[in-house]
Amino acid sequence: MSLQKILFVKHYSSNAKFILNDLEILKEKYDVRLYTAYTKKNLFIIFSFLKQFLFLLFNIHKYQLVYIWFADYHSMLPVMFAKFFNKKSVIAVGGYDATNIPEIDMGAFNEDNLKKKIRSYALKYSLLNANLMLVVDDSLIENTNTYIYSDDINKAPLKDGILNFIPQIRNKIRVVYTGFDEKFFERDENIDKENFVLSVGYTPNDNEFRRKGFDMLIETARQLKDINFTIIGVNEEQLKKFTAESFPNIKFLSNLDMNELRLYYSRAKVFAQLSLFEGQPNSLCEAMMLECIPVGSNVNGIPRVIGDTGYIVYKKNVKEISKKISEALNSPLAKGKAARRRIIENFSFERRRESILKIVKELMAKK
C-alpha cells in the first residue's frame, strides 16, 4: 500500500531546526515532497509566483495535503490550489504572521505601502482559506503585549495575535508548541558553568537587532561593568560596528552552528531573552535545556516557557533588567537544572511529534 503524499512548503530563508523537524516528523508516516519557495521582495517576485503557479498546476493533484511553514507570499498559491482541487492545507504560524509592529517593521499585517498591502493580502487569504492553523504559542492567537511600550507613557499596550486581525477564523486554530530533543540538548557535566550572560538571536538588520532586545542588553552591560556578556547572531556589519566601539565586557559573535551554540549554552550560567515580540522563544528553550537560568521580557511565549524557573522583566527599563540579571547570576545552579526539567516536561520533541502526526491524520481522514 502506497503512502499518502504531502507537499511541504517553506520559504528559502526558513531553515531553522524547528521547521526542518516538522519535515522529518511527517516523513515518518507519509511520502513528503519539499518545495522551497524563492519569493523575493522585489520585481522578481512575479517570476517566483509564476514558477510556483506552474509547479502547483501540474503537481497539486499528486498530494492529499499541503503543509506550509509561515503565512506569507509563498503560502497564498499553495492554499489557493489546495482549496480549488479539494486538498487539505495546514499553515504553521510562527510569529511575524501574527502581528504588526511598524516601529521595527515587524509583522506581515503591515499595510503602510502597496508592497506591504500585497503581502498582507497574501497572508490574510492564506489564513482565511487554509483548513487549519498550528500556532507555536497561545499568544499568537490573541495577545496584549504590555512590555513593548512600557517605557512610553503615551502609548497603549500592543494588541496582536491572529484573531486581532482575522477574528472569524477562531475555530481553525490549534496550539502546538515546538519541541526539543532532550538527548540532543544534554549538557556535558564536565563543562563548568561560568558567571556570564548569554543572548542568542539572528539579526539580519537593525530592526531585528532591536526586536531581539540586543540594544537593551548592551545598555544593561554598560551598567553592569563587572559582568561579562556574550551576544550571538549579529550580522557582519553590526559585528564590525560593535567591534570598533569600546565594549570591554561584551563579546559579539555572528551566527554559529548548533554544535558551537551548544557549547556556549553549556558554559553560560544565565541566558537573557529581552525580545519586544517573540512567538515561542526557541533559543531560550535550547538554553534552558542546557541548564541556563533564564531572564526574559514579559512578551508572548517567554513567560510561559520560563515559568517559575527564572526571572521575568516587566518593564523595558535598564534598572529592572539589571536587577533581574543580577538575581539570576546569584542564584544556585539548581535553578538551571529546574529550567531543563521544565522544557522536557512541557516542550518536548516527542510531544510535538505526536501532536503533528495526530492532527495530520485526522485532517486527511475528513472529507
mmCIF file of C-alpha atoms in Angstrom:
data_model
loop_
_atom_site.group_PDB
_atom_site.id
_atom_site.type_symbol
_atom_site.label_atom_id
_atom_site.label_comp_id
_atom_site.label_asym_id
_atom_site.label_seq_id
_atom_site.Cartn_x
_atom_site.Cartn_y
_atom_site.Cartn_z
ATOM 1 C CA MET A 1 0.000 0.000 0.000
ATOM 2 C CA SER A 2 1.493 3.316 -1.086
ATOM 3 C CA LEU A 3 1.892 6.142 1.406
ATOM 4 C CA GLN A 4 -0.288 9.231 1.266
ATOM 5 C CA LYS A 5 1.553 12.226 -0.153
ATOM 6 C CA ILE A 6 2.188 15.600 1.451
ATOM 7 C CA LEU A 7 3.638 18.731 -0.130
ATOM 8 C CA PHE A 8 5.790 20.560 2.425
ATOM 9 C CA VAL A 9 6.248 24.253 1.521
ATOM 10 C CA LYS A 10 8.721 26.629 3.131
ATOM 11 C CA HIS A 11 10.484 29.870 2.213
ATOM 12 C CA TYR A 12 14.103 29.557 1.100
ATOM 13 C CA SER A 13 15.251 31.570 4.133
ATOM 14 C CA SER A 14 13.352 29.413 6.659
ATOM 15 C CA ASN A 15 15.882 26.784 7.697
ATOM 16 C CA ALA A 16 15.515 26.775 11.469
ATOM 17 C CA LYS A 17 15.731 23.395 13.158
ATOM 18 C CA PHE A 18 12.128 23.547 14.407
ATOM 19 C CA ILE A 19 10.901 23.881 10.801
ATOM 20 C CA LEU A 20 13.010 21.024 9.470
ATOM 21 C CA ASN A 21 11.916 18.931 12.468
ATOM 22 C CA ASP A 22 8.340 19.009 11.146
ATOM 23 C CA LEU A 23 9.557 17.831 7.757
ATOM 24 C CA GLU A 24 11.270 14.829 9.352
ATOM 25 C CA ILE A 25 8.239 14.067 11.536
ATOM 26 C CA LEU A 26 5.917 13.937 8.523
ATOM 27 C CA LYS A 27 8.348 11.723 6.608
ATOM 28 C CA GLU A 28 7.886 9.030 9.271
ATOM 29 C CA LYS A 29 4.337 8.295 8.069
ATOM 30 C CA TYR A 30 3.959 9.958 4.675
ATOM 31 C CA ASP A 31 5.594 10.417 1.284
ATOM 32 C CA VAL A 32 6.717 14.050 1.620
ATOM 33 C CA ARG A 33 7.938 16.354 -1.154
ATOM 34 C CA LEU A 34 9.762 19.525 -0.099
ATOM 35 C CA TYR A 35 9.030 22.655 -2.135
ATOM 36 C CA THR A 36 11.259 25.650 -1.387
ATOM 37 C CA ALA A 37 9.746 28.980 -2.447
ATOM 38 C CA TYR A 38 12.211 31.597 -3.632
ATOM 39 C CA THR A 39 9.964 34.647 -3.322
ATOM 40 C CA LYS A 40 11.964 37.858 -3.263
ATOM 41 C CA LYS A 41 10.799 41.236 -2.019
ATOM 42 C CA ASN A 42 11.320 42.982 -5.380
ATOM 43 C CA LEU A 43 10.165 42.728 -9.007
ATOM 44 C CA PHE A 44 11.493 39.160 -9.262
ATOM 45 C CA ILE A 45 8.610 38.095 -7.040
ATOM 46 C CA ILE A 46 6.460 37.995 -10.211
ATOM 47 C CA PHE A 47 8.700 35.287 -11.665
ATOM 48 C CA SER A 48 8.721 33.459 -8.321
ATOM 49 C CA PHE A 49 4.908 33.410 -8.313
ATOM 50 C CA LEU A 50 4.842 32.198 -11.931
ATOM 51 C CA LYS A 51 7.258 29.367 -11.158
ATOM 52 C CA GLN A 52 5.225 28.325 -8.121
ATOM 53 C CA PHE A 53 1.967 28.600 -10.092
ATOM 54 C CA LEU A 54 3.232 26.273 -12.824
ATOM 55 C CA PHE A 55 4.584 23.757 -10.307
ATOM 56 C CA LEU A 56 1.266 23.613 -8.468
ATOM 57 C CA LEU A 57 -0.760 23.477 -11.677
ATOM 58 C CA PHE A 58 0.997 20.301 -12.814
ATOM 59 C CA ASN A 59 1.656 18.683 -9.438
ATOM 60 C CA ILE A 60 -1.022 19.518 -6.853
ATOM 61 C CA HIS A 61 -3.114 16.504 -7.929
ATOM 62 C CA LYS A 62 -0.414 14.185 -6.537
ATOM 63 C CA TYR A 63 -0.854 15.325 -2.931
ATOM 64 C CA GLN A 64 -3.535 14.846 -0.309
ATOM 65 C CA LEU A 65 -2.320 17.663 1.933
ATOM 66 C CA VAL A 66 -0.170 20.794 1.754
ATOM 67 C CA TYR A 67 1.796 21.671 4.918
ATOM 68 C CA ILE A 68 3.209 25.215 4.925
ATOM 69 C CA TRP A 69 5.530 26.923 7.382
ATOM 70 C CA PHE A 70 4.539 30.591 7.881
ATOM 71 C CA ALA A 71 1.770 32.543 6.155
ATOM 72 C CA ASP A 72 3.218 34.998 3.643
ATOM 73 C CA TYR A 73 3.699 35.493 -0.099
ATOM 74 C CA HIS A 74 4.772 31.878 -0.524
ATOM 75 C CA SER A 75 1.659 30.403 1.165
ATOM 76 C CA MET A 76 -1.094 32.026 -0.907
ATOM 77 C CA LEU A 77 -0.851 29.941 -4.098
ATOM 78 C CA PRO A 78 -0.452 26.577 -2.299
ATOM 79 C CA VAL A 79 -3.566 27.318 -0.222
ATOM 80 C CA MET A 80 -5.447 28.529 -3.299
ATOM 81 C CA PHE A 81 -4.601 25.407 -5.323
ATOM 82 C CA ALA A 82 -5.344 23.117 -2.372
ATOM 83 C CA LYS A 83 -8.779 24.682 -1.986
ATOM 84 C CA PHE A 84 -9.582 24.572 -5.723
ATOM 85 C CA PHE A 85 -8.501 20.933 -6.075
ATOM 86 C CA ASN A 86 -10.192 19.885 -2.817
ATOM 87 C CA LYS A 87 -6.949 19.126 -0.960
ATOM 88 C CA LYS A 88 -6.289 19.851 2.713
ATOM 89 C CA SER A 89 -3.914 22.643 3.771
ATOM 90 C CA VAL A 90 -2.177 23.404 7.073
ATOM 91 C CA ILE A 91 -0.192 26.516 7.964
ATOM 92 C CA ALA A 92 2.272 26.535 10.859
ATOM 93 C CA VAL A 93 2.268 30.083 12.276
ATOM 94 C CA GLY A 94 5.478 31.139 13.982
ATOM 95 C CA GLY A 95 5.280 34.838 14.887
ATOM 96 C CA TYR A 96 5.648 37.533 12.237
ATOM 97 C CA ASP A 97 2.484 36.174 10.601
ATOM 98 C CA ALA A 98 0.502 37.102 13.740
ATOM 99 C CA THR A 99 1.471 40.704 14.478
ATOM 100 C CA ASN A 100 2.078 44.236 13.199
ATOM 101 C CA ILE A 101 4.744 46.418 14.854
ATOM 102 C CA PRO A 102 5.532 49.300 12.433
ATOM 103 C CA GLU A 103 8.324 50.785 14.586
ATOM 104 C CA ILE A 104 10.559 47.787 13.884
ATOM 105 C CA ASP A 105 8.941 46.735 10.595
ATOM 106 C CA MET A 106 7.757 43.531 12.237
ATOM 107 C CA GLY A 107 4.746 41.599 11.034
ATOM 108 C CA ALA A 108 3.112 40.681 7.756
ATOM 109 C CA PHE A 109 -0.148 42.511 8.597
ATOM 110 C CA ASN A 110 1.513 45.890 7.921
ATOM 111 C CA GLU A 111 -0.231 47.818 5.095
ATOM 112 C CA ASP A 112 1.799 51.056 5.018
ATOM 113 C CA ASN A 113 2.565 50.850 1.281
ATOM 114 C CA LEU A 114 1.472 48.925 -1.823
ATOM 115 C CA LYS A 115 4.057 46.175 -1.456
ATOM 116 C CA LYS A 116 3.092 45.589 2.153
ATOM 117 C CA LYS A 117 -0.608 45.633 1.257
ATOM 118 C CA ILE A 118 0.024 42.849 -1.271
ATOM 119 C CA ARG A 119 1.920 40.872 1.356
ATOM 120 C CA SER A 120 -0.854 41.406 3.884
ATOM 121 C CA TYR A 121 -3.435 40.262 1.341
ATOM 122 C CA ALA A 122 -1.446 37.072 0.675
ATOM 123 C CA LEU A 123 -1.206 36.441 4.420
ATOM 124 C CA LYS A 124 -4.917 37.044 5.064
ATOM 125 C CA TYR A 125 -6.016 34.933 2.098
ATOM 126 C CA SER A 126 -3.813 32.091 3.323
ATOM 127 C CA LEU A 127 -5.153 32.153 6.863
ATOM 128 C CA LEU A 128 -8.773 32.566 5.809
ATOM 129 C CA ASN A 129 -8.693 29.677 3.343
ATOM 130 C CA ALA A 130 -6.374 27.112 4.928
ATOM 131 C CA ASN A 131 -8.094 24.242 6.697
ATOM 132 C CA LEU A 132 -6.072 24.600 9.878
ATOM 133 C CA MET A 133 -3.507 26.877 11.547
ATOM 134 C CA LEU A 134 -0.977 25.489 14.009
ATOM 135 C CA VAL A 135 0.439 28.237 16.235
ATOM 136 C CA VAL A 136 3.559 27.714 18.351
ATOM 137 C CA ASP A 137 2.236 29.730 21.294
ATOM 138 C CA ASP A 138 -1.176 30.701 22.701
ATOM 139 C CA SER A 139 -0.268 34.401 22.440
ATOM 140 C CA LEU A 140 -0.227 34.168 18.637
ATOM 141 C CA ILE A 141 -3.980 33.632 18.752
ATOM 142 C CA GLU A 142 -4.834 36.706 20.834
ATOM 143 C CA ASN A 143 -2.496 38.766 22.981
ATOM 144 C CA THR A 144 -1.788 42.028 24.788
ATOM 145 C CA ASN A 145 1.903 42.960 24.925
ATOM 146 C CA THR A 146 2.431 45.208 27.958
ATOM 147 C CA TYR A 147 6.239 45.232 27.696
ATOM 148 C CA ILE A 148 6.999 46.686 24.275
ATOM 149 C CA TYR A 149 5.767 50.229 25.023
ATOM 150 C CA SER A 150 6.270 50.146 28.787
ATOM 151 C CA ASP A 151 8.888 52.904 28.519
ATOM 152 C CA ASP A 152 6.429 55.266 26.774
ATOM 153 C CA ILE A 153 3.541 56.529 28.920
ATOM 154 C CA ASN A 154 1.790 57.910 25.839
ATOM 155 C CA LYS A 155 1.391 54.516 24.196
ATOM 156 C CA ALA A 156 -1.178 51.870 24.991
ATOM 157 C CA PRO A 157 -0.143 48.197 25.173
ATOM 158 C CA LEU A 158 0.163 46.414 21.832
ATOM 159 C CA LYS A 159 -2.718 44.124 20.879
ATOM 160 C CA ASP A 160 -1.835 41.413 18.385
ATOM 161 C CA GLY A 161 -2.396 37.750 17.587
ATOM 162 C CA ILE A 162 -4.241 36.362 14.567
ATOM 163 C CA LEU A 163 -7.731 36.991 15.934
ATOM 164 C CA ASN A 164 -6.966 40.674 16.383
ATOM 165 C CA PHE A 165 -6.720 40.885 12.567
ATOM 166 C CA ILE A 166 -8.954 37.993 11.372
ATOM 167 C CA PRO A 167 -11.473 37.204 14.145
ATOM 168 C CA GLN A 168 -13.595 34.853 12.024
ATOM 169 C CA ILE A 169 -11.068 32.002 11.959
ATOM 170 C CA ARG A 170 -11.128 31.235 15.686
ATOM 171 C CA ASN A 171 -12.272 27.640 15.168
ATOM 172 C CA LYS A 172 -9.444 26.790 12.768
ATOM 173 C CA ILE A 173 -6.538 27.369 15.159
ATOM 174 C CA ARG A 174 -4.669 24.806 17.269
ATOM 175 C CA VAL A 175 -1.737 25.389 19.626
ATOM 176 C CA VAL A 176 1.210 23.016 19.137
ATOM 177 C CA TYR A 177 4.416 24.096 20.871
ATOM 178 C CA THR A 178 7.734 23.477 19.157
ATOM 179 C CA GLY A 179 9.688 20.606 20.726
ATOM 180 C CA PHE A 180 13.239 19.982 21.873
ATOM 181 C CA ASP A 181 15.181 16.736 21.961
ATOM 182 C CA GLU A 182 16.477 16.108 25.480
ATOM 183 C CA LYS A 183 19.288 13.880 24.197
ATOM 184 C CA PHE A 184 20.465 16.395 21.588
ATOM 185 C CA PHE A 185 20.348 19.215 24.152
ATOM 186 C CA GLU A 186 22.110 17.452 27.008
ATOM 187 C CA ARG A 187 24.861 19.285 28.844
ATOM 188 C CA ASP A 188 28.275 17.731 29.321
ATOM 189 C CA GLU A 189 28.727 17.691 33.109
ATOM 190 C CA ASN A 190 32.480 18.084 32.581
ATOM 191 C CA ILE A 191 31.823 21.635 31.334
ATOM 192 C CA ASP A 192 31.555 24.059 34.232
ATOM 193 C CA LYS A 193 29.033 26.870 34.289
ATOM 194 C CA GLU A 194 30.674 30.301 34.046
ATOM 195 C CA ASN A 195 29.348 33.540 35.502
ATOM 196 C CA PHE A 196 28.402 35.320 32.273
ATOM 197 C CA VAL A 197 25.192 36.298 30.475
ATOM 198 C CA LEU A 198 24.393 34.895 27.039
ATOM 199 C CA SER A 199 21.851 36.016 24.447
ATOM 200 C CA VAL A 200 21.264 34.478 21.006
ATOM 201 C CA GLY A 201 19.218 35.692 18.058
ATOM 202 C CA TYR A 202 19.524 36.029 14.300
ATOM 203 C CA THR A 203 19.625 39.778 13.471
ATOM 204 C CA PRO A 204 19.985 40.378 9.715
ATOM 205 C CA ASN A 205 19.100 44.068 10.156
ATOM 206 C CA ASP A 206 18.826 46.768 12.822
ATOM 207 C CA ASN A 207 15.081 46.241 13.289
ATOM 208 C CA GLU A 208 15.659 42.603 14.205
ATOM 209 C CA PHE A 209 18.520 43.724 16.470
ATOM 210 C CA ARG A 210 16.024 45.855 18.400
ATOM 211 C CA ARG A 211 13.311 43.176 18.313
ATOM 212 C CA LYS A 212 15.662 40.703 19.968
ATOM 213 C CA GLY A 213 16.372 43.261 22.692
ATOM 214 C CA PHE A 214 20.097 43.402 21.999
ATOM 215 C CA ASP A 215 20.069 47.214 22.319
ATOM 216 C CA MET A 216 18.653 46.949 25.850
ATOM 217 C CA LEU A 217 21.150 44.228 26.737
ATOM 218 C CA ILE A 218 24.044 46.456 25.630
ATOM 219 C CA GLU A 219 22.720 49.316 27.761
ATOM 220 C CA THR A 220 22.448 46.911 30.688
ATOM 221 C CA ALA A 221 26.017 45.708 30.149
ATOM 222 C CA ARG A 222 27.195 49.326 30.347
ATOM 223 C CA GLN A 223 25.699 49.453 33.850
ATOM 224 C CA LEU A 224 26.911 46.016 34.985
ATOM 225 C CA LYS A 225 30.544 46.625 34.130
ATOM 226 C CA ASP A 226 31.830 43.738 36.257
ATOM 227 C CA ILE A 227 29.660 41.185 34.417
ATOM 228 C CA ASN A 228 30.614 39.619 31.083
ATOM 229 C CA PHE A 229 28.035 39.334 28.291
ATOM 230 C CA THR A 230 28.071 37.372 25.027
ATOM 231 C CA ILE A 231 25.695 38.253 22.178
ATOM 232 C CA ILE A 232 25.489 35.750 19.308
ATOM 233 C CA GLY A 233 23.778 36.258 15.962
ATOM 234 C CA VAL A 234 24.696 39.789 14.861
ATOM 235 C CA ASN A 235 25.270 40.342 11.145
ATOM 236 C CA GLU A 236 28.679 41.196 9.672
ATOM 237 C CA GLU A 237 28.004 44.945 9.517
ATOM 238 C CA GLN A 238 26.857 45.021 13.145
ATOM 239 C CA LEU A 239 29.854 42.909 14.151
ATOM 240 C CA LYS A 240 32.291 45.405 12.583
ATOM 241 C CA LYS A 241 30.481 48.332 14.178
ATOM 242 C CA PHE A 242 30.474 46.941 17.712
ATOM 243 C CA THR A 243 33.986 45.527 17.454
ATOM 244 C CA ALA A 244 35.241 49.025 16.559
ATOM 245 C CA GLU A 245 33.494 50.524 19.599
ATOM 246 C CA SER A 246 34.624 50.006 23.163
ATOM 247 C CA PHE A 247 32.652 47.279 24.959
ATOM 248 C CA PRO A 248 35.172 45.688 27.334
ATOM 249 C CA ASN A 249 32.623 43.339 28.924
ATOM 250 C CA ILE A 250 30.644 42.350 25.792
ATOM 251 C CA LYS A 251 31.659 39.690 23.280
ATOM 252 C CA PHE A 252 29.886 39.877 19.902
ATOM 253 C CA LEU A 253 29.699 36.898 17.545
ATOM 254 C CA SER A 254 27.947 36.269 14.243
ATOM 255 C CA ASN A 255 25.909 33.119 13.597
ATOM 256 C CA LEU A 256 27.361 29.867 14.915
ATOM 257 C CA ASP A 257 26.490 26.298 14.050
ATOM 258 C CA MET A 258 24.493 24.288 16.562
ATOM 259 C CA ASN A 259 27.495 22.434 17.993
ATOM 260 C CA GLU A 260 29.219 25.734 18.785
ATOM 261 C CA LEU A 261 25.982 27.145 20.196
ATOM 262 C CA ARG A 262 25.509 24.161 22.482
ATOM 263 C CA LEU A 263 28.957 24.815 23.933
ATOM 264 C CA TYR A 264 28.035 28.418 24.763
ATOM 265 C CA TYR A 265 24.695 27.330 26.225
ATOM 266 C CA SER A 266 26.532 24.754 28.341
ATOM 267 C CA ARG A 267 29.003 27.317 29.687
ATOM 268 C CA ALA A 268 26.699 30.280 30.358
ATOM 269 C CA LYS A 269 25.049 30.482 33.754
ATOM 270 C CA VAL A 270 22.386 32.982 32.618
ATOM 271 C CA PHE A 271 20.508 33.362 29.339
ATOM 272 C CA ALA A 272 18.716 36.658 28.592
ATOM 273 C CA GLN A 273 15.812 36.916 26.124
ATOM 274 C CA LEU A 274 14.684 40.552 26.102
ATOM 275 C CA SER A 275 12.642 40.455 22.900
ATOM 276 C CA LEU A 276 9.963 43.008 22.037
ATOM 277 C CA PHE A 277 7.999 40.251 20.312
ATOM 278 C CA GLU A 278 8.528 36.509 20.203
ATOM 279 C CA GLY A 279 6.308 33.527 19.413
ATOM 280 C CA GLN A 280 7.784 30.565 21.206
ATOM 281 C CA PRO A 281 11.378 31.562 22.067
ATOM 282 C CA ASN A 282 13.373 28.665 20.644
ATOM 283 C CA SER A 283 16.834 29.921 21.647
ATOM 284 C CA LEU A 284 15.582 30.404 25.191
ATOM 285 C CA CYS A 285 14.241 26.832 25.235
ATOM 286 C CA GLU A 286 17.559 25.491 23.928
ATOM 287 C CA ALA A 287 19.466 27.431 26.588
ATOM 288 C CA MET A 288 17.181 26.177 29.351
ATOM 289 C CA MET A 289 17.667 22.610 28.099
ATOM 290 C CA LEU A 290 21.372 23.152 28.713
ATOM 291 C CA GLU A 291 20.665 24.454 32.234
ATOM 292 C CA CYS A 292 20.957 28.209 31.746
ATOM 293 C CA ILE A 293 18.996 30.264 34.279
ATOM 294 C CA PRO A 294 16.537 32.309 32.168
ATOM 295 C CA VAL A 295 15.813 36.032 32.289
ATOM 296 C CA GLY A 296 13.139 37.166 29.847
ATOM 297 C CA SER A 297 10.854 40.027 28.930
ATOM 298 C CA ASN A 298 7.136 39.688 29.624
ATOM 299 C CA VAL A 299 6.402 39.083 25.944
ATOM 300 C CA ASN A 300 4.294 36.411 24.199
ATOM 301 C CA GLY A 301 5.623 32.911 24.914
ATOM 302 C CA ILE A 302 8.637 33.953 27.014
ATOM 303 C CA PRO A 303 6.996 33.924 30.492
ATOM 304 C CA ARG A 304 5.137 30.703 29.615
ATOM 305 C CA VAL A 305 8.437 28.990 28.812
ATOM 306 C CA ILE A 306 10.268 30.329 31.875
ATOM 307 C CA GLY A 307 7.512 29.604 34.403
ATOM 308 C CA ASP A 308 8.927 29.686 37.937
ATOM 309 C CA THR A 309 12.451 28.643 36.912
ATOM 310 C CA GLY A 310 13.806 32.112 36.145
ATOM 311 C CA TYR A 311 13.122 35.837 36.166
ATOM 312 C CA ILE A 312 10.613 37.943 34.188
ATOM 313 C CA VAL A 313 11.296 41.573 33.222
ATOM 314 C CA TYR A 314 8.011 43.520 33.189
ATOM 315 C CA LYS A 315 9.289 46.975 32.209
ATOM 316 C CA LYS A 316 11.620 47.922 29.341
ATOM 317 C CA ASN A 317 13.955 49.562 31.794
ATOM 318 C CA VAL A 318 17.718 49.074 32.258
ATOM 319 C CA LYS A 319 17.419 49.294 36.038
ATOM 320 C CA GLU A 320 14.878 46.452 36.180
ATOM 321 C CA ILE A 321 16.784 44.344 33.660
ATOM 322 C CA SER A 322 19.999 44.807 35.655
ATOM 323 C CA LYS A 323 18.222 43.759 38.842
ATOM 324 C CA LYS A 324 16.808 40.563 37.321
ATOM 325 C CA ILE A 325 20.112 39.602 35.688
ATOM 326 C CA SER A 326 21.977 40.151 38.971
ATOM 327 C CA GLU A 327 19.447 37.964 40.812
ATOM 328 C CA ALA A 328 19.881 35.226 38.209
ATOM 329 C CA LEU A 329 23.674 35.332 38.437
ATOM 330 C CA ASN A 330 23.415 34.991 42.223
ATOM 331 C CA SER A 331 21.003 32.052 42.021
ATOM 332 C CA PRO A 332 22.093 28.459 42.723
ATOM 333 C CA LEU A 333 22.875 26.205 39.749
ATOM 334 C CA ALA A 334 19.912 24.046 40.782
ATOM 335 C CA LYS A 335 17.685 26.677 39.183
ATOM 336 C CA GLY A 336 19.253 25.881 35.806
ATOM 337 C CA LYS A 337 18.516 22.188 36.303
ATOM 338 C CA ALA A 338 14.900 23.085 37.084
ATOM 339 C CA ALA A 339 14.791 25.083 33.832
ATOM 340 C CA ARG A 340 15.863 21.986 31.890
ATOM 341 C CA ARG A 341 13.183 19.855 33.567
ATOM 342 C CA ARG A 342 10.531 22.425 32.655
ATOM 343 C CA ILE A 343 11.362 22.235 28.938
ATOM 344 C CA ILE A 344 11.443 18.431 28.965
ATOM 345 C CA GLU A 345 8.073 18.250 30.736
ATOM 346 C CA ASN A 346 6.267 20.897 28.675
ATOM 347 C CA PHE A 347 8.035 21.370 25.338
ATOM 348 C CA SER A 348 9.476 18.015 24.340
ATOM 349 C CA PHE A 349 10.117 16.970 20.759
ATOM 350 C CA GLU A 350 8.047 13.832 21.312
ATOM 351 C CA ARG A 351 5.007 15.880 22.351
ATOM 352 C CA ARG A 352 5.136 17.907 19.120
ATOM 353 C CA ARG A 353 5.734 14.775 17.073
ATOM 354 C CA GLU A 354 2.646 13.049 18.485
ATOM 355 C CA SER A 355 0.505 16.173 18.027
ATOM 356 C CA ILE A 356 1.565 16.811 14.427
ATOM 357 C CA LEU A 357 1.016 13.203 13.327
ATOM 358 C CA LYS A 358 -2.374 13.004 15.065
ATOM 359 C CA ILE A 359 -3.622 16.310 13.624
ATOM 360 C CA VAL A 360 -2.499 15.491 10.085
ATOM 361 C CA LYS A 361 -4.027 12.011 10.234
ATOM 362 C CA GLU A 362 -7.365 13.368 11.427
ATOM 363 C CA LEU A 363 -7.394 16.152 8.843
ATOM 364 C CA MET A 364 -6.584 13.831 5.951
ATOM 365 C CA ALA A 365 -9.363 11.455 7.050
ATOM 366 C CA LYS A 366 -12.009 14.202 6.785
ATOM 367 C CA LYS A 367 -13.961 14.509 3.568
#
